[in-house]
Every structure is written in C-alpha cells, then in structure tokens.
C-alpha cells in the first residue's frame, strides 16, 4: 500500500513537470508532435528507472560508507551522463530498430534536470532500493503523461488563431499553466 | 572597455537567457514564488556561470576537444558543490528554501552553452564579462518573475507587505500554475517589445 501511494503521488499528485517545473526543456521542446512525445516519455521513463537504480547502488555502497556525500551532485551528473552514453552505444549495436525510433531522445536526456532530480531526491529522503525504483517509474510515467497531454493539446492548437506574440513558446507556457491548474485539483489527495 | 560593456549588455538585454534564448528555463522557475528565493537563485547561477566561464577559458588550450563536454560538466559540478556548501554554511534558511533546485544548477543548459559557445573560444576577461552579463540577465528575469508572483500572490515584495489589507491575494500566482501562465505572457510581451524595437530600428535605417 505504501508503494502504491508513493507511485500515485509521483504520477499525478506531485507531477514533476506540472508541479515542480522539472524537465521543462524537453517538455516544451519535444511536445510539438504526438509520436515524438510518446517516444520521449518512454525514453525518459526507462533512463530514469535504470539510472536511479545505478545511483542508489553508488550512493549507498560507495558515497555513504566513504563519507563522500558532499560529492553527490558531481558524482550523479557524471554517472548519469556516462550511463546514458553507454546505453546509447548498446542500443545502437544490439537493437538498431529501437535506436532509430528513440535514439535521438537519449542524447537529449543525458544531462536533464528531471533525470538527475530523481536520484538526488531518493538519496535525500534515504529511500530503500525498491522504493527508489517505484518512485522513479512513477515519476517517469508522470512525465510521459504530462508530455503526451501537452502534445495532444498543441496538435489541436495548430489550427487555432493564436495572437502573434504568443505563438510558439508563449502559448505553450499558458497551456502548461492550464494543465498545472487541472493537476492542482489532485493536491492534498495524498500526503506523504 | 566599451567592448566589454557590449559583451555584458548583450547578456542582459539582447540575448536575455530566459526570455530570448528560452534555454535553461527548467528548474529555476520553481523557486520564483517569492522575490528573495529568486534573487538567491539568480546570484548562485551568476556565480557558477562566471566562474565556469573563467575556468573553461583558462583551460581551453589544454583540453582535448573530444572530451570537452565531460570536462565542462566536471567543472560546473565542482563549482555548484562549492555554492551548495557555502549557502548551507552561511544561509541555511535559503539553502532549505532552494532545496534540490540548487543542485540542479549543474544541468542548466545555459551554463554549458556559454562554455561551449563563448568561453571555449575567447580569452579570460571577455569570458568573465560574458558570464557576468548572462548571469545578470538571468537574475533580472528571475527577479521580475519572482516580484510579480509575490506581489500578486501574497501582496508583498521581499516579505514586506506593500499593497495593504484591502487586497485579497490571488493564491494562484504562488502555485505552479500561475507561474506558468505569467511566464507565458512575459515571453509574449518580450517578443512584442523586441519586434517593436526592431521595427523602430528599421525605420531609422530607412530615414
């Protein structure tokens, strides 16, 4: 039950994009097209899950015993960036079809705020391994949900008559605001 | 001297990082619910970007271009850790308020972008001013957002009530939703302003 509430809280109540402003660069960059946003959502979820597993191991078996927790930020950034590079190489070699579909997104998320934030939050709240994984999967799916919703809205918007100065980024921000407002309705549903 | 001023000015107005480049808007916006946290965030970023530009510029002849990105990231991460430790020691309340967003300065696209675009090609002094200008532009943009949100959402600026009791604060401005909507209008407004300025410039050219 505890894991379930954590999961729901990460997907909906504390949605990372809409309540914490994380991952906005790709959220606005890739949400112009529905297919691309689905790919991005899946890529972020998988990278986030794998990298928080890795980061959990490094944090609890290397940084904590050696008293190096002040280096967490630097270690995690390098860890995730190199891990994503490695993942890219493996996928390119082993599954070229998958690489053609999602490969470009992998590089974009190598140094992304939301991918870095989850391991940092896991370390900060000293979650157990299983809890970290649940949290990472939930946050990833929350991100996917937000970006897919946003892309569907923006595809509709293509036919709309938007005031000229607001075209592009301006209206995208206002839309995100409306979405965030809708998600505010969930706040307080689960308190951790 | 004029040249350096131009580099500084470019960061503040012409290429203002938040409104014009739209880079690195990510996590910084989360701390703009009040003016004081915005200012702290702005200064932290300004420090990191300037220090990193200097480091990158100093080492630009030593670093093999193939490994430059990991080197930049290491340098940025070190400087950010420094800022974290300093704030934790001297301003623990602000450190608490900024929370995880302080650590996330590491992945701000603008810092890496300035290292790549400017500092890796220029000598130390112009790089220093470029960092300072970009940082100042970033701080101003954050401060503007922070002040408007705090003013409308809580009726105060820097925690000092300015409007008075008759004003019923619009809570939405402090919530993330209000932040998004406000930034949307600001981006639009800035675009209008630059277009207007360009038009005026073009008219001057004709005459």
Short mmCIF file of C-alpha atoms in Angstrom, two decimals:
data_model
loop_
_atom_site.label_atom_id
_atom_site.label_comp_id
_atom_site.label_asym_id
_atom_site.label_seq_id
_atom_site.Cartn_x
_atom_site.Cartn_y
_atom_site.Cartn_z
CA UNK A 1 0.00 0.00 0.00
CA UNK A 2 2.80 2.33 0.90
CA UNK A 3 4.39 1.73 -2.50
CA UNK A 4 1.10 2.28 -4.26
CA UNK A 5 0.52 5.69 -2.68
CA UNK A 6 4.11 6.66 -3.47
CA UNK A 7 3.52 5.66 -7.08
CA UNK A 8 0.25 7.55 -7.45
CA UNK A 9 1.76 10.56 -5.75
CA UNK A 10 4.67 10.59 -8.21
CA UNK A 11 2.47 10.16 -11.29
CA UNK A 12 -0.35 12.55 -10.54
CA UNK A 13 -0.29 14.47 -7.30
CA UNK A 14 3.31 15.65 -7.40
CA UNK A 15 3.73 15.50 -11.15
CA UNK A 16 7.29 16.55 -11.81
CA UNK A 17 6.65 18.73 -14.82
CA UNK A 18 3.50 20.45 -13.73
CA UNK A 19 4.08 20.95 -10.02
CA UNK A 20 7.86 21.04 -9.75
CA UNK A 21 8.95 22.65 -13.02
CA UNK A 22 11.40 19.86 -13.76
CA UNK A 23 12.21 18.71 -17.27
CA UNK A 24 10.74 21.78 -18.92
CA UNK A 25 13.35 21.92 -21.68
CA UNK A 26 12.26 18.65 -23.24
CA UNK A 27 8.66 19.19 -22.18
CA UNK A 28 8.44 22.25 -24.42
CA UNK A 29 10.98 21.10 -26.98
CA UNK A 30 9.50 17.74 -27.92
CA UNK A 31 5.78 18.27 -27.33
CA UNK A 32 5.04 19.63 -30.79
CA UNK A 33 4.24 16.20 -32.15
CA UNK A 34 2.35 13.35 -30.50
CA UNK A 35 4.51 10.47 -31.74
CA UNK A 36 7.72 12.13 -30.72
CA UNK A 37 6.33 12.87 -27.29
CA UNK A 38 5.36 9.23 -26.74
CA UNK A 39 8.89 8.18 -27.66
CA UNK A 40 10.35 10.79 -25.36
CA UNK A 41 8.10 9.78 -22.49
CA UNK A 42 9.15 6.14 -22.80
CA UNK A 43 12.84 7.03 -23.14
CA UNK A 44 12.73 9.24 -20.05
CA UNK A 45 10.91 6.61 -18.00
CA UNK A 46 13.40 3.88 -18.83
CA UNK A 47 16.50 6.02 -18.40
CA UNK A 48 15.18 7.41 -15.15
CA UNK A 49 14.46 3.96 -13.73
CA UNK A 50 17.81 2.49 -14.72
CA UNK A 51 19.84 5.49 -13.64
CA UNK A 52 18.17 5.76 -10.25
CA UNK A 53 18.91 2.07 -9.63
CA UNK A 54 22.54 2.70 -10.51
CA UNK A 55 22.69 5.87 -8.47
CA UNK A 56 21.15 4.13 -5.46
CA UNK A 57 23.86 1.47 -5.53
CA UNK A 58 26.65 4.01 -5.89
CA UNK A 59 25.22 6.24 -3.18
CA UNK A 60 24.61 3.55 -0.58
CA UNK A 61 27.67 1.38 -1.23
CA UNK A 62 30.27 3.98 -2.14
CA UNK A 63 29.39 7.54 -1.11
CA UNK A 64 27.85 6.86 2.30
CA UNK A 65 30.47 4.39 3.62
CA UNK A 66 33.30 6.65 2.41
CA UNK A 67 31.71 9.79 3.86
CA UNK A 68 31.67 11.49 0.48
CA UNK A 69 28.03 12.54 0.41
CA UNK A 70 29.02 16.15 -0.25
CA UNK A 71 30.10 14.99 -3.70
CA UNK A 72 26.69 13.53 -4.54
CA UNK A 73 25.80 16.15 -7.16
CA UNK A 74 29.05 15.84 -9.10
CA UNK A 75 29.10 12.05 -8.95
CA UNK A 76 25.48 11.66 -10.05
CA UNK A 77 25.83 14.02 -13.01
CA UNK A 78 28.86 12.20 -14.37
CA UNK A 79 27.35 8.82 -13.58
CA UNK A 80 24.12 9.52 -15.44
CA UNK A 81 25.76 11.24 -18.39
CA UNK A 82 28.18 8.37 -18.94
CA UNK A 83 25.47 5.77 -18.32
CA UNK A 84 23.26 7.30 -21.00
CA UNK A 85 26.15 7.34 -23.44
CA UNK A 86 26.78 3.69 -22.73
CA UNK A 87 23.10 2.87 -23.11
CA UNK A 88 23.07 4.65 -26.44
CA UNK A 89 26.02 2.61 -27.70
CA UNK A 90 24.48 -0.68 -26.55
CA UNK A 91 21.11 0.05 -28.12
CA UNK A 92 22.74 1.19 -31.35
CA UNK A 93 24.62 -2.10 -31.58
CA UNK A 94 22.01 -4.53 -30.25
CA UNK A 95 18.71 -3.05 -31.36
CA UNK A 96 19.13 -0.73 -34.32
CA UNK A 97 15.38 -0.56 -34.90
CA UNK A 98 14.81 0.73 -31.39
CA UNK A 99 17.71 3.12 -31.84
CA UNK A 100 16.18 4.60 -34.97
CA UNK A 101 12.97 5.20 -33.09
CA UNK A 102 14.22 6.58 -29.78
CA UNK A 103 17.93 7.11 -30.23
CA UNK A 104 17.85 10.86 -30.67
CA UNK A 105 15.94 11.34 -27.44
CA UNK A 106 18.56 9.50 -25.43
CA UNK A 107 21.20 12.14 -26.03
CA UNK A 108 18.79 14.90 -25.15
CA UNK A 109 18.18 13.41 -21.73
CA UNK A 110 21.82 12.72 -20.88
CA UNK A 111 22.04 15.86 -18.76
CA UNK A 112 18.44 16.56 -17.99
CA UNK A 113 17.13 18.05 -14.79
CA UNK A 114 14.36 15.52 -14.19
CA UNK A 115 16.63 12.53 -14.70
CA UNK A 116 19.12 13.98 -12.23
CA UNK A 117 16.47 15.08 -9.76
CA UNK A 118 15.05 11.62 -9.01
CA UNK A 119 18.31 10.06 -7.80
CA UNK A 120 19.03 13.19 -5.77
CA UNK A 121 15.59 13.09 -4.15
CA UNK A 122 15.97 9.36 -3.49
CA UNK A 123 19.28 9.99 -1.77
CA UNK A 124 17.90 12.93 0.19
CA UNK A 125 14.92 11.01 1.57
CA UNK A 126 17.04 7.82 2.01
CA UNK A 127 14.55 5.57 0.24
CA UNK A 128 15.07 1.80 0.15
CA UNK A 129 16.03 0.26 -3.19
CA UNK A 130 12.51 -0.88 -4.03
CA UNK A 131 11.05 2.47 -3.03
CA UNK A 132 13.54 4.31 -5.24
CA UNK A 133 12.56 2.17 -8.20
CA UNK A 134 8.83 2.69 -7.61
CA UNK A 135 9.40 6.42 -7.27
CA UNK A 136 11.47 6.56 -10.46
CA UNK A 137 8.94 4.59 -12.52
CA UNK A 138 6.10 6.73 -11.18
CA UNK A 139 7.89 9.97 -11.92
CA UNK A 140 8.80 8.79 -15.40
CA UNK A 141 5.21 7.84 -16.18
CA UNK A 142 4.07 11.16 -14.74
CA UNK A 143 6.43 12.91 -17.12
CA UNK A 144 5.16 10.80 -20.02
CA UNK A 145 1.57 11.60 -19.09
CA UNK A 146 2.26 15.33 -18.99
CA UNK A 147 4.18 15.45 -22.25
CA UNK A 148 1.60 13.33 -24.11
CA UNK A 149 -1.27 15.52 -22.85
CA UNK A 150 0.67 18.60 -23.86
CA UNK A 151 1.46 17.27 -27.33
CA UNK A 152 -2.19 16.41 -27.96
CA UNK A 153 -3.19 19.91 -26.94
CA UNK A 154 -0.54 21.51 -29.11
CA UNK A 155 -1.58 19.46 -32.14
CA UNK A 156 -5.10 20.82 -31.72
CA UNK A 157 -3.71 24.28 -31.31
CA UNK A 158 -2.08 24.24 -34.73
CA UNK A 159 -5.41 25.18 -36.28
CA UNK A 160 -6.25 27.81 -33.69
CA UNK A 161 -5.86 31.52 -34.17
CA UNK A 162 -3.26 32.49 -31.59
CA UNK A 163 -2.27 36.16 -31.07
CA UNK A 164 1.01 36.67 -32.88
CA UNK A 165 3.36 37.48 -29.98
CA UNK A 166 2.12 34.44 -28.06
CA UNK A 167 2.79 32.00 -30.88
CA UNK A 168 5.15 29.17 -30.01
CA UNK A 169 6.64 29.30 -26.54
CA UNK A 170 4.23 31.85 -25.08
CA UNK A 171 1.07 29.90 -25.69
CA UNK A 172 2.84 26.67 -24.73
CA UNK A 173 3.56 28.13 -21.30
CA UNK A 174 -0.01 29.29 -20.85
CA UNK A 175 -1.27 25.84 -21.86
CA UNK A 176 1.09 24.25 -19.36
CA UNK A 177 -0.35 26.62 -16.77
CA UNK A 178 -3.87 25.42 -17.53
CA UNK A 179 -2.73 21.81 -17.27
CA UNK A 180 -0.99 22.56 -13.99
CA UNK A 181 -4.17 24.16 -12.72
CA UNK A 182 -6.08 20.98 -13.56
CA UNK A 183 -3.47 18.92 -11.72
CA UNK A 184 -3.74 21.22 -8.71
CA UNK A 185 -7.10 19.58 -8.17
CA UNK A 186 -5.28 16.44 -7.07
CA UNK A 187 -3.13 18.16 -4.47
CA UNK A 188 -3.80 17.12 -0.93
CA UNK A 189 -5.23 13.82 -2.15
CA UNK A 190 -2.14 12.04 -0.85
CA UNK A 191 0.18 13.43 1.76
CA UNK A 192 3.42 11.60 2.29
CA UNK B 1 36.36 48.88 -22.24
CA UNK B 2 33.39 49.62 -24.48
CA UNK B 3 33.77 46.19 -25.99
CA UNK B 4 33.49 44.50 -22.59
CA UNK B 5 30.43 46.59 -21.77
CA UNK B 6 28.88 45.41 -25.04
CA UNK B 7 29.50 41.78 -24.09
CA UNK B 8 27.90 42.40 -20.70
CA UNK B 9 24.93 44.24 -22.19
CA UNK B 10 24.32 41.50 -24.72
CA UNK B 11 23.65 39.05 -21.92
CA UNK B 12 21.31 41.37 -20.04
CA UNK B 13 19.16 42.66 -22.89
CA UNK B 14 19.74 41.39 -26.38
CA UNK B 15 20.14 37.72 -25.51
CA UNK B 16 18.45 37.66 -22.13
CA UNK B 17 18.72 34.00 -21.19
CA UNK B 18 15.19 33.31 -20.00
CA UNK B 19 13.03 35.34 -22.32
CA UNK B 20 15.01 35.27 -25.53
CA UNK B 21 17.08 32.13 -25.55
CA UNK B 22 14.41 30.23 -23.64
CA UNK B 23 17.24 27.99 -22.57
CA UNK B 24 17.67 26.66 -19.12
CA UNK B 25 14.25 27.75 -18.04
CA UNK B 26 13.84 24.40 -16.39
CA UNK B 27 14.08 24.29 -12.69
CA UNK B 28 14.87 27.91 -11.99
CA UNK B 29 11.22 28.80 -12.37
CA UNK B 30 10.25 26.61 -9.44
CA UNK B 31 11.91 28.98 -6.99
CA UNK B 32 10.31 32.16 -8.31
CA UNK B 33 7.34 32.06 -5.94
CA UNK B 34 8.99 34.80 -3.88
CA UNK B 35 11.47 37.57 -4.63
CA UNK B 36 14.15 36.54 -2.16
CA UNK B 37 14.49 32.96 -3.38
CA UNK B 38 14.56 34.22 -6.98
CA UNK B 39 17.38 36.58 -6.12
CA UNK B 40 19.40 33.88 -4.37
CA UNK B 41 18.93 31.53 -7.28
CA UNK B 42 19.91 34.28 -9.72
CA UNK B 43 23.10 35.12 -7.85
CA UNK B 44 24.04 31.45 -7.48
CA UNK B 45 23.65 30.93 -11.21
CA UNK B 46 25.56 34.13 -11.95
CA UNK B 47 28.44 32.95 -9.77
CA UNK B 48 28.50 29.48 -11.33
CA UNK B 49 28.32 30.72 -14.90
CA UNK B 50 31.05 33.34 -14.40
CA UNK B 51 33.39 31.02 -12.51
CA UNK B 52 32.85 28.26 -15.05
CA UNK B 53 33.49 30.60 -17.97
CA UNK B 54 36.78 31.63 -16.38
CA UNK B 55 37.84 28.03 -15.75
CA UNK B 56 36.88 26.91 -19.25
CA UNK B 57 38.60 29.86 -20.83
CA UNK B 58 41.80 29.31 -18.81
CA UNK B 59 41.98 25.65 -19.74
CA UNK B 60 40.76 25.98 -23.32
CA UNK B 61 44.18 25.18 -24.81
CA UNK B 62 44.80 22.19 -22.55
CA UNK B 63 41.56 20.32 -23.08
CA UNK B 64 41.24 17.94 -25.99
CA UNK B 65 38.09 18.95 -27.92
CA UNK B 66 36.89 15.34 -27.89
CA UNK B 67 36.50 15.24 -24.13
CA UNK B 68 35.49 18.85 -23.61
CA UNK B 69 31.88 18.21 -22.55
CA UNK B 70 32.75 15.88 -19.64
CA UNK B 71 35.42 18.36 -18.57
CA UNK B 72 32.90 21.22 -18.61
CA UNK B 73 30.41 19.16 -16.63
CA UNK B 74 33.00 18.27 -14.01
CA UNK B 75 33.98 21.89 -13.65
CA UNK B 76 30.36 23.02 -13.34
CA UNK B 77 29.57 20.30 -10.81
CA UNK B 78 32.53 21.31 -8.67
CA UNK B 79 31.51 24.97 -8.64
CA UNK B 80 27.90 24.09 -7.85
CA UNK B 81 29.02 21.93 -4.93
CA UNK B 82 31.02 24.91 -3.69
CA UNK B 83 27.93 27.12 -3.83
CA UNK B 84 25.87 24.45 -2.05
CA UNK B 85 28.38 24.20 0.79
CA UNK B 86 28.69 27.99 1.10
CA UNK B 87 24.93 28.53 1.24
CA UNK B 88 24.49 25.65 3.67
CA UNK B 89 27.05 27.23 5.98
CA UNK B 90 26.09 30.90 5.75
CA UNK B 91 22.40 30.96 4.76
CA UNK B 92 20.83 27.67 5.88
CA UNK B 93 17.28 29.01 5.52
CA UNK B 94 17.77 29.94 1.89
CA UNK B 95 19.51 26.62 1.34
CA UNK B 96 16.40 24.89 2.66
CA UNK B 97 14.11 27.02 0.50
CA UNK B 98 16.03 26.31 -2.69
CA UNK B 99 16.29 22.62 -1.84
CA UNK B 100 17.04 20.32 -4.70
CA UNK B 101 16.93 23.10 -7.27
CA UNK B 102 20.32 24.35 -6.15
CA UNK B 103 21.95 21.03 -7.06
CA UNK B 104 20.15 21.11 -10.37
CA UNK B 105 22.08 24.21 -11.46
CA UNK B 106 24.55 21.62 -12.76
CA UNK B 107 22.30 20.74 -15.66
CA UNK B 108 21.21 24.26 -16.62
CA UNK B 109 21.67 24.29 -20.35
CA UNK B 110 22.77 27.91 -20.38
CA UNK B 111 25.94 27.29 -18.40
CA UNK B 112 27.12 24.55 -20.73
CA UNK B 113 26.03 26.63 -23.71
CA UNK B 114 28.08 29.66 -22.67
CA UNK B 115 31.12 27.45 -22.05
CA UNK B 116 30.76 25.89 -25.48
CA UNK B 117 29.77 28.97 -27.48
CA UNK B 118 31.80 31.69 -25.81
CA UNK B 119 34.37 30.72 -23.19
CA UNK B 120 35.99 27.95 -25.22
CA UNK B 121 36.82 30.43 -27.97
CA UNK B 122 37.67 33.62 -26.09
CA UNK B 123 40.27 34.77 -23.59
CA UNK B 124 39.64 35.07 -19.87
CA UNK B 125 38.47 38.67 -19.49
CA UNK B 126 35.76 38.68 -22.19
CA UNK B 127 34.60 35.28 -20.91
CA UNK B 128 34.32 36.69 -17.40
CA UNK B 129 32.14 39.54 -18.64
CA UNK B 130 30.06 37.23 -20.79
CA UNK B 131 29.33 35.09 -17.74
CA UNK B 132 28.57 38.15 -15.65
CA UNK B 133 26.21 39.55 -18.29
CA UNK B 134 24.37 36.29 -18.86
CA UNK B 135 24.14 35.77 -15.10
CA UNK B 136 22.83 39.29 -14.57
CA UNK B 137 20.23 38.85 -17.30
CA UNK B 138 19.15 35.59 -15.74
CA UNK B 139 18.95 37.19 -12.28
CA UNK B 140 16.89 40.12 -13.58
CA UNK B 141 14.46 37.83 -15.38
CA UNK B 142 14.04 35.62 -12.31
CA UNK B 143 13.66 38.65 -10.05
CA UNK B 144 10.99 40.13 -12.31
CA UNK B 145 9.00 36.89 -12.25
CA UNK B 146 9.56 36.50 -8.50
CA UNK B 147 8.44 40.05 -7.69
CA UNK B 148 5.27 39.83 -9.79
CA UNK B 149 4.33 36.45 -8.35
CA UNK B 150 4.96 37.52 -4.77
CA UNK B 151 3.18 40.85 -5.25
CA UNK B 152 0.04 39.34 -6.74
CA UNK B 153 0.10 36.11 -4.79
CA UNK B 154 0.95 37.37 -1.32
CA UNK B 155 0.71 41.16 -1.57
CA UNK B 156 4.34 41.65 -0.57
CA UNK B 157 7.82 42.03 -2.01
CA UNK B 158 10.82 40.51 -0.22
CA UNK B 159 8.42 39.59 2.58
CA UNK B 160 7.43 43.24 3.20
CA UNK B 161 3.71 43.87 2.71
CA UNK B 162 3.29 46.64 0.15
CA UNK B 163 -0.30 46.56 -1.01
CA UNK B 164 -2.24 46.70 2.23
CA UNK B 165 -5.06 44.79 3.86
CA UNK B 166 -7.75 45.53 1.31
CA UNK B 167 -6.02 43.33 -1.25
CA UNK B 168 -7.15 39.74 -1.30
CA UNK B 169 -4.07 37.80 -2.55
CA UNK B 170 -4.54 35.73 -5.67
CA UNK B 171 -3.21 32.42 -4.41
CA UNK B 172 -2.88 31.01 -7.91
CA UNK B 173 0.15 33.20 -8.58
CA UNK B 174 2.16 31.36 -5.95
CA UNK B 175 1.05 27.98 -7.24
CA UNK B 176 2.98 26.47 -10.17
CA UNK B 177 0.00 27.10 -12.49
CA UNK B 178 0.22 30.86 -12.00
CA UNK B 179 3.95 30.74 -12.62
CA UNK B 180 3.49 29.02 -15.96
CA UNK B 181 0.78 31.41 -17.10
CA UNK B 182 2.70 34.51 -16.05
CA UNK B 183 5.84 33.33 -17.85
CA UNK B 184 3.77 32.66 -20.96
CA UNK B 185 2.56 36.25 -21.03
CA UNK B 186 6.02 37.60 -20.23
CA UNK B 187 7.55 35.64 -23.12
CA UNK B 188 4.88 37.08 -25.41
CA UNK B 189 5.41 40.59 -24.06
CA UNK B 190 9.16 40.39 -24.52
CA UNK B 191 8.67 39.19 -28.08
CA UNK B 192 6.40 42.15 -28.80
CA UNK B 193 8.96 44.52 -27.32
CA UNK B 194 11.84 43.19 -29.39
CA UNK B 195 9.74 43.25 -32.55
CA UNK B 196 8.74 46.84 -31.84
CA UNK B 197 12.36 47.80 -31.24
CA UNK B 198 13.48 46.11 -34.44
CA UNK B 199 10.80 47.93 -36.40
CA UNK B 200 11.85 51.25 -34.93
CA UNK B 201 15.45 50.44 -35.82
CA UNK B 202 14.46 49.57 -39.39
CA UNK B 203 12.55 52.84 -39.76
CA UNK B 204 15.59 54.76 -38.55
CA UNK B 205 17.63 52.95 -41.18
CA UNK B 206 15.24 53.99 -43.96
CA UNK B 207 15.30 57.64 -42.99
#
